[in-house]
């Protein structure tokens, strides 16, 4: 099995508290990995660790390259951690261009790549509108376009459905499936909307109190305790079957 990302014995201490406690897991190439856990379990800290935003003990490898040894390994990751940030009085297209320049994308390739990601996320025809006039769903798609600029192999989404209405949630779901199936991008997604994750994910990881307590395929999760519903399975895992 090819692993696009692997964490080995990762620990993170904040304010004398072990927010992550010797965690190890991997993300198979081509998967859509759902990252589950209650509030305060360590999900966002874990994402910040493997995107290189904060340091840790242990090892993080992206495409079998340690990010401690070679920082450029994180260039294979596109991420939305919490809410994406935009210049609201600039167009979506100009926001992408500003980030592309900061990301050191080759000058002669910038316009072509921006056009590509605009088409991928479904913003064609609205790319010249100011971001202040975008709906929340459109802003999320623009955020994903930003994350795709470097043509990443792994896309990280931290609570991407926050604040979206049912139509926006469906549009985001369809986009994630498109990126995975048509573009071959591995997706790692954290969300509290377990019914949505059940619709799109191939694999799951559960974290609680800074520890990984279960990892497996969708089939293994839904068969756990003879459950066929992810929410019931999650509750069963968290309560030890009580």
mmCIF file of C-alpha atoms in Angstrom:
data_model
loop_
_atom_site.group_PDB
_atom_site.id
_atom_site.type_symbol
_atom_site.label_atom_id
_atom_site.label_comp_id
_atom_site.label_asym_id
_atom_site.label_seq_id
_atom_site.Cartn_x
_atom_site.Cartn_y
_atom_site.Cartn_z
ATOM 1 C CA UNK A 1 0.000 0.000 0.000
ATOM 2 C CA UNK A 2 1.381 3.391 -1.037
ATOM 3 C CA UNK A 3 1.154 6.015 1.700
ATOM 4 C CA UNK A 4 0.853 9.681 0.768
ATOM 5 C CA UNK A 5 1.321 10.742 4.397
ATOM 6 C CA UNK A 6 2.455 9.032 7.602
ATOM 7 C CA UNK A 7 2.810 10.197 11.197
ATOM 8 C CA UNK A 8 4.986 8.159 13.550
ATOM 9 C CA UNK A 9 5.005 8.642 17.340
ATOM 10 C CA UNK A 10 4.058 12.311 17.108
ATOM 11 C CA UNK A 11 3.666 14.220 20.378
ATOM 12 C CA UNK A 12 2.811 17.873 20.872
ATOM 13 C CA UNK A 13 2.799 19.622 24.257
ATOM 14 C CA UNK A 14 1.041 22.968 24.684
ATOM 15 C CA UNK A 15 0.900 24.743 28.051
ATOM 16 C CA UNK A 16 2.289 21.606 29.742
ATOM 17 C CA UNK A 17 -0.566 19.505 28.321
ATOM 18 C CA UNK A 18 -0.077 16.672 25.821
ATOM 19 C CA UNK A 19 -2.421 17.790 23.065
ATOM 20 C CA UNK A 20 -1.108 14.938 20.888
ATOM 21 C CA UNK A 21 0.134 11.871 22.723
ATOM 22 C CA UNK A 22 2.388 9.552 20.706
ATOM 23 C CA UNK A 23 0.051 9.322 17.706
ATOM 24 C CA UNK A 24 0.762 7.237 14.611
ATOM 25 C CA UNK A 25 -1.350 6.811 11.481
ATOM 26 C CA UNK A 26 -1.087 6.842 7.702
ATOM 27 C CA UNK A 27 -3.155 8.036 4.745
ATOM 28 C CA UNK A 28 -3.314 5.652 1.742
ATOM 29 C CA UNK A 29 -2.743 7.197 -1.673
ATOM 30 C CA UNK A 30 -6.014 7.793 -3.510
ATOM 31 C CA UNK A 31 -8.184 7.653 -0.384
ATOM 32 C CA UNK A 32 -10.638 10.143 1.074
ATOM 33 C CA UNK A 33 -9.762 9.980 4.765
ATOM 34 C CA UNK A 34 -12.313 11.175 7.315
ATOM 35 C CA UNK A 35 -10.770 12.482 10.551
ATOM 36 C CA UNK A 36 -13.218 12.113 13.433
ATOM 37 C CA UNK A 37 -13.207 13.234 17.027
ATOM 38 C CA UNK A 38 -15.043 15.405 19.568
ATOM 39 C CA UNK A 39 -14.183 19.063 20.128
ATOM 40 C CA UNK A 40 -10.770 19.425 21.740
ATOM 41 C CA UNK A 41 -9.664 15.928 20.699
ATOM 42 C CA UNK A 42 -6.603 17.222 18.814
ATOM 43 C CA UNK A 43 -7.861 17.289 15.211
ATOM 44 C CA UNK A 44 -6.802 20.828 14.269
ATOM 45 C CA UNK A 45 -3.471 20.484 16.102
ATOM 46 C CA UNK A 46 -2.775 17.300 14.142
ATOM 47 C CA UNK A 47 -3.512 19.111 10.878
ATOM 48 C CA UNK A 48 -1.262 22.009 11.880
ATOM 49 C CA UNK A 49 1.533 19.530 12.605
ATOM 50 C CA UNK A 50 1.528 17.747 9.264
ATOM 51 C CA UNK A 51 1.101 20.931 7.257
ATOM 52 C CA UNK A 52 4.251 22.224 8.941
ATOM 53 C CA UNK A 53 2.529 25.100 10.752
ATOM 54 C CA UNK A 54 3.736 23.941 14.175
ATOM 55 C CA UNK A 55 6.621 21.729 15.302
ATOM 56 C CA UNK A 56 6.366 18.394 17.111
ATOM 57 C CA UNK A 57 8.388 15.457 18.336
ATOM 58 C CA UNK A 58 8.175 12.286 16.281
ATOM 59 C CA UNK A 59 8.163 12.106 12.506
ATOM 60 C CA UNK A 60 5.888 13.322 9.729
ATOM 61 C CA UNK A 61 6.504 11.986 6.221
ATOM 62 C CA UNK A 62 4.869 13.243 3.019
ATOM 63 C CA UNK A 63 5.363 10.895 0.066
ATOM 64 C CA UNK A 64 7.993 9.160 2.195
ATOM 65 C CA UNK A 65 9.954 12.395 2.726
ATOM 66 C CA UNK A 66 10.442 13.705 6.283
ATOM 67 C CA UNK A 67 9.264 17.303 6.610
ATOM 68 C CA UNK A 68 11.944 17.868 9.275
ATOM 69 C CA UNK A 69 14.711 16.912 6.859
ATOM 70 C CA UNK A 70 13.243 18.522 3.746
ATOM 71 C CA UNK A 71 10.707 21.288 4.280
ATOM 72 C CA UNK A 72 9.795 21.307 0.598
ATOM 73 C CA UNK A 73 7.880 18.055 1.240
ATOM 74 C CA UNK A 74 4.914 20.136 2.429
ATOM 75 C CA UNK A 75 4.687 21.643 -1.064
ATOM 76 C CA UNK A 76 2.862 18.432 -1.990
ATOM 77 C CA UNK A 77 0.035 19.516 0.350
ATOM 78 C CA UNK A 78 -2.803 21.921 -0.334
ATOM 79 C CA UNK A 79 -4.732 22.903 2.780
ATOM 80 C CA UNK A 80 -7.628 24.884 4.168
ATOM 81 C CA UNK A 81 -7.105 25.105 7.916
ATOM 82 C CA UNK A 82 -10.134 26.804 9.492
ATOM 83 C CA UNK A 83 -11.385 29.711 7.323
ATOM 84 C CA UNK A 84 -9.544 30.715 4.123
ATOM 85 C CA UNK A 85 -8.387 34.343 4.000
ATOM 86 C CA UNK A 86 -9.080 36.643 1.047
ATOM 87 C CA UNK A 87 -8.732 40.233 -0.066
ATOM 88 C CA UNK A 88 -12.469 40.946 -0.205
ATOM 89 C CA UNK A 89 -12.198 44.014 -2.446
ATOM 90 C CA UNK A 90 -10.238 42.093 -5.081
ATOM 91 C CA UNK A 91 -11.680 39.639 -7.558
ATOM 92 C CA UNK A 92 -11.387 35.901 -7.074
ATOM 93 C CA UNK A 93 -8.964 35.800 -9.981
ATOM 94 C CA UNK A 94 -6.731 38.508 -8.504
ATOM 95 C CA UNK A 95 -6.746 36.751 -5.119
ATOM 96 C CA UNK A 96 -5.454 33.626 -6.844
ATOM 97 C CA UNK A 97 -2.817 35.589 -8.730
ATOM 98 C CA UNK A 98 -1.532 37.231 -5.541
ATOM 99 C CA UNK A 99 -1.154 33.832 -3.865
ATOM 100 C CA UNK A 100 0.421 32.272 -6.958
ATOM 101 C CA UNK A 101 3.128 34.950 -6.893
ATOM 102 C CA UNK A 102 3.759 34.309 -3.177
ATOM 103 C CA UNK A 103 3.935 30.566 -3.898
ATOM 104 C CA UNK A 104 6.652 31.215 -6.489
ATOM 105 C CA UNK A 105 4.708 29.580 -9.301
ATOM 106 C CA UNK A 106 6.539 30.148 -12.592
ATOM 107 C CA UNK A 107 5.475 33.501 -14.018
ATOM 108 C CA UNK A 108 4.675 32.147 -17.470
ATOM 109 C CA UNK A 109 2.469 29.415 -15.931
ATOM 110 C CA UNK A 110 0.417 31.555 -13.525
ATOM 111 C CA UNK A 111 -2.460 32.595 -15.797
ATOM 112 C CA UNK A 112 -2.875 29.080 -17.204
ATOM 113 C CA UNK A 113 -2.892 27.483 -13.748
ATOM 114 C CA UNK A 114 -5.382 30.045 -12.405
ATOM 115 C CA UNK A 115 -7.719 29.323 -15.306
ATOM 116 C CA UNK A 116 -7.378 25.593 -14.628
ATOM 117 C CA UNK A 117 -8.246 25.788 -10.921
ATOM 118 C CA UNK A 118 -11.134 28.196 -11.558
ATOM 119 C CA UNK A 119 -12.628 25.647 -13.944
ATOM 120 C CA UNK A 120 -11.976 22.751 -11.540
ATOM 121 C CA UNK A 121 -13.835 24.384 -8.621
ATOM 122 C CA UNK A 122 -16.702 25.681 -10.742
ATOM 123 C CA UNK A 123 -16.115 29.429 -10.486
ATOM 124 C CA UNK A 124 -15.883 30.074 -14.239
ATOM 125 C CA UNK A 125 -17.878 33.209 -15.039
ATOM 126 C CA UNK A 126 -17.564 34.586 -11.498
ATOM 127 C CA UNK A 127 -13.772 34.817 -11.261
ATOM 128 C CA UNK A 128 -13.754 38.570 -12.028
ATOM 129 C CA UNK A 129 -16.348 39.369 -9.334
ATOM 130 C CA UNK A 130 -15.124 40.857 -6.077
ATOM 131 C CA UNK A 131 -14.886 38.288 -3.302
ATOM 132 C CA UNK A 132 -17.082 40.447 -1.051
ATOM 133 C CA UNK A 133 -19.960 39.521 -3.380
ATOM 134 C CA UNK A 134 -19.318 35.765 -3.150
ATOM 135 C CA UNK A 135 -21.576 33.445 -1.171
ATOM 136 C CA UNK A 136 -19.968 31.399 1.613
ATOM 137 C CA UNK A 137 -20.024 28.341 -0.650
ATOM 138 C CA UNK A 138 -18.227 30.255 -3.403
ATOM 139 C CA UNK A 139 -15.615 31.424 -0.891
ATOM 140 C CA UNK A 140 -15.008 27.833 0.151
ATOM 141 C CA UNK A 141 -14.529 26.854 -3.496
ATOM 142 C CA UNK A 142 -12.151 29.777 -3.968
ATOM 143 C CA UNK A 143 -10.243 28.554 -0.902
ATOM 144 C CA UNK A 144 -9.945 25.118 -2.486
ATOM 145 C CA UNK A 145 -8.765 26.770 -5.720
ATOM 146 C CA UNK A 146 -6.031 28.472 -3.677
ATOM 147 C CA UNK A 147 -5.051 25.119 -2.180
ATOM 148 C CA UNK A 148 -4.855 23.569 -5.660
ATOM 149 C CA UNK A 149 -2.536 26.160 -7.194
ATOM 150 C CA UNK A 150 0.598 24.105 -6.535
ATOM 151 C CA UNK A 151 -1.007 20.979 -7.992
ATOM 152 C CA UNK A 152 -0.832 19.098 -4.650
ATOM 153 C CA UNK A 153 -1.050 15.333 -4.242
ATOM 154 C CA UNK A 154 -2.816 15.691 -0.877
ATOM 155 C CA UNK A 155 -5.646 18.104 -0.012
ATOM 156 C CA UNK A 156 -6.356 18.890 3.652
ATOM 157 C CA UNK A 157 -9.779 20.276 4.609
ATOM 158 C CA UNK A 158 -10.497 21.280 8.220
ATOM 159 C CA UNK A 159 -14.258 21.654 8.819
ATOM 160 C CA UNK A 160 -14.912 22.862 5.239
ATOM 161 C CA UNK A 161 -18.720 22.711 5.575
ATOM 162 C CA UNK A 162 -18.922 25.197 8.476
ATOM 163 C CA UNK A 163 -21.716 27.680 7.793
ATOM 164 C CA UNK A 164 -22.755 26.171 4.463
ATOM 165 C CA UNK A 165 -26.402 25.599 3.565
ATOM 166 C CA UNK A 166 -27.534 22.212 2.159
ATOM 167 C CA UNK A 167 -26.889 23.317 -1.444
ATOM 168 C CA UNK A 168 -23.402 24.535 -0.550
ATOM 169 C CA UNK A 169 -22.676 21.275 1.282
ATOM 170 C CA UNK A 170 -23.737 19.207 -1.752
ATOM 171 C CA UNK A 171 -21.634 21.360 -4.099
ATOM 172 C CA UNK A 172 -18.615 20.881 -1.844
ATOM 173 C CA UNK A 173 -19.248 17.125 -1.630
ATOM 174 C CA UNK A 174 -19.416 16.854 -5.415
ATOM 175 C CA UNK A 175 -16.208 18.879 -5.762
ATOM 176 C CA UNK A 176 -14.312 16.666 -3.290
ATOM 177 C CA UNK A 177 -15.412 13.527 -5.160
ATOM 178 C CA UNK A 178 -14.403 15.110 -8.479
ATOM 179 C CA UNK A 179 -10.943 16.029 -7.186
ATOM 180 C CA UNK A 180 -10.439 12.504 -5.883
ATOM 181 C CA UNK A 181 -11.831 10.491 -8.794
ATOM 182 C CA UNK A 182 -10.907 12.690 -11.776
ATOM 183 C CA UNK A 183 -7.732 14.419 -10.555
ATOM 184 C CA UNK A 184 -6.361 11.600 -8.390
ATOM 185 C CA UNK A 185 -5.974 13.845 -5.343
ATOM 186 C CA UNK A 186 -5.920 12.185 -1.930
ATOM 187 C CA UNK A 187 -8.194 14.049 0.498
ATOM 188 C CA UNK A 188 -7.943 14.304 4.298
ATOM 189 C CA UNK A 189 -11.061 15.885 5.768
ATOM 190 C CA UNK A 190 -12.085 16.784 9.310
ATOM 191 C CA UNK A 191 -15.787 17.424 9.906
ATOM 192 C CA UNK A 192 -18.540 16.976 12.462
ATOM 193 C CA UNK A 193 -21.071 16.199 9.706
ATOM 194 C CA UNK A 194 -20.744 12.445 9.914
ATOM 195 C CA UNK A 195 -23.545 11.749 7.441
ATOM 196 C CA UNK A 196 -21.623 13.747 4.820
ATOM 197 C CA UNK A 197 -18.388 11.924 5.578
ATOM 198 C CA UNK A 198 -20.166 8.590 5.233
ATOM 199 C CA UNK A 199 -21.188 9.592 1.696
ATOM 200 C CA UNK A 200 -17.683 10.388 0.454
ATOM 201 C CA UNK A 201 -14.963 8.812 2.618
ATOM 202 C CA UNK A 202 -13.160 5.556 1.902
ATOM 203 C CA UNK A 203 -11.325 5.422 5.249
ATOM 204 C CA UNK A 204 -11.583 6.880 8.758
ATOM 205 C CA UNK A 205 -9.416 7.759 11.747
ATOM 206 C CA UNK A 206 -10.776 8.523 15.221
ATOM 207 C CA UNK A 207 -8.853 10.677 17.694
ATOM 208 C CA UNK A 208 -9.801 11.398 21.312
ATOM 209 C CA UNK A 209 -7.848 13.112 24.090
ATOM 210 C CA UNK A 210 -4.841 13.388 21.782
ATOM 211 C CA UNK A 211 -4.701 9.641 21.035
ATOM 212 C CA UNK A 212 -5.621 7.696 17.908
ATOM 213 C CA UNK A 213 -8.178 5.116 19.003
ATOM 214 C CA UNK A 214 -9.157 3.588 15.649
ATOM 215 C CA UNK A 215 -8.208 3.576 11.979
ATOM 216 C CA UNK A 216 -9.804 1.525 9.228
ATOM 217 C CA UNK A 217 -11.657 1.392 5.942
ATOM 218 C CA UNK A 218 -15.250 2.523 5.594
ATOM 219 C CA UNK A 219 -16.383 -1.114 5.498
ATOM 220 C CA UNK A 220 -14.477 -1.920 8.702
ATOM 221 C CA UNK A 221 -16.027 1.061 10.467
ATOM 222 C CA UNK A 222 -19.584 0.341 9.384
ATOM 223 C CA UNK A 223 -19.180 -3.307 10.393
ATOM 224 C CA UNK A 224 -17.875 -2.334 13.829
ATOM 225 C CA UNK A 225 -20.432 -3.457 16.357
ATOM 226 C CA UNK A 226 -22.770 -4.410 13.489
ATOM 227 C CA UNK A 227 -23.541 -0.770 12.744
ATOM 228 C CA UNK A 228 -24.299 0.502 9.236
ATOM 229 C CA UNK A 229 -24.427 4.168 10.208
ATOM 230 C CA UNK A 230 -21.249 6.191 10.763
ATOM 231 C CA UNK A 231 -22.741 8.316 13.536
ATOM 232 C CA UNK A 232 -23.819 5.222 15.487
ATOM 233 C CA UNK A 233 -20.420 3.617 14.829
ATOM 234 C CA UNK A 234 -18.600 6.721 16.082
ATOM 235 C CA UNK A 235 -20.689 6.834 19.266
ATOM 236 C CA UNK A 236 -20.088 3.109 19.757
ATOM 237 C CA UNK A 237 -16.325 3.582 19.451
ATOM 238 C CA UNK A 238 -16.286 6.587 21.787
ATOM 239 C CA UNK A 239 -18.344 4.854 24.460
ATOM 240 C CA UNK A 240 -16.673 1.463 24.145
ATOM 241 C CA UNK A 241 -19.900 -0.131 22.950
ATOM 242 C CA UNK A 242 -21.902 0.966 25.998
#
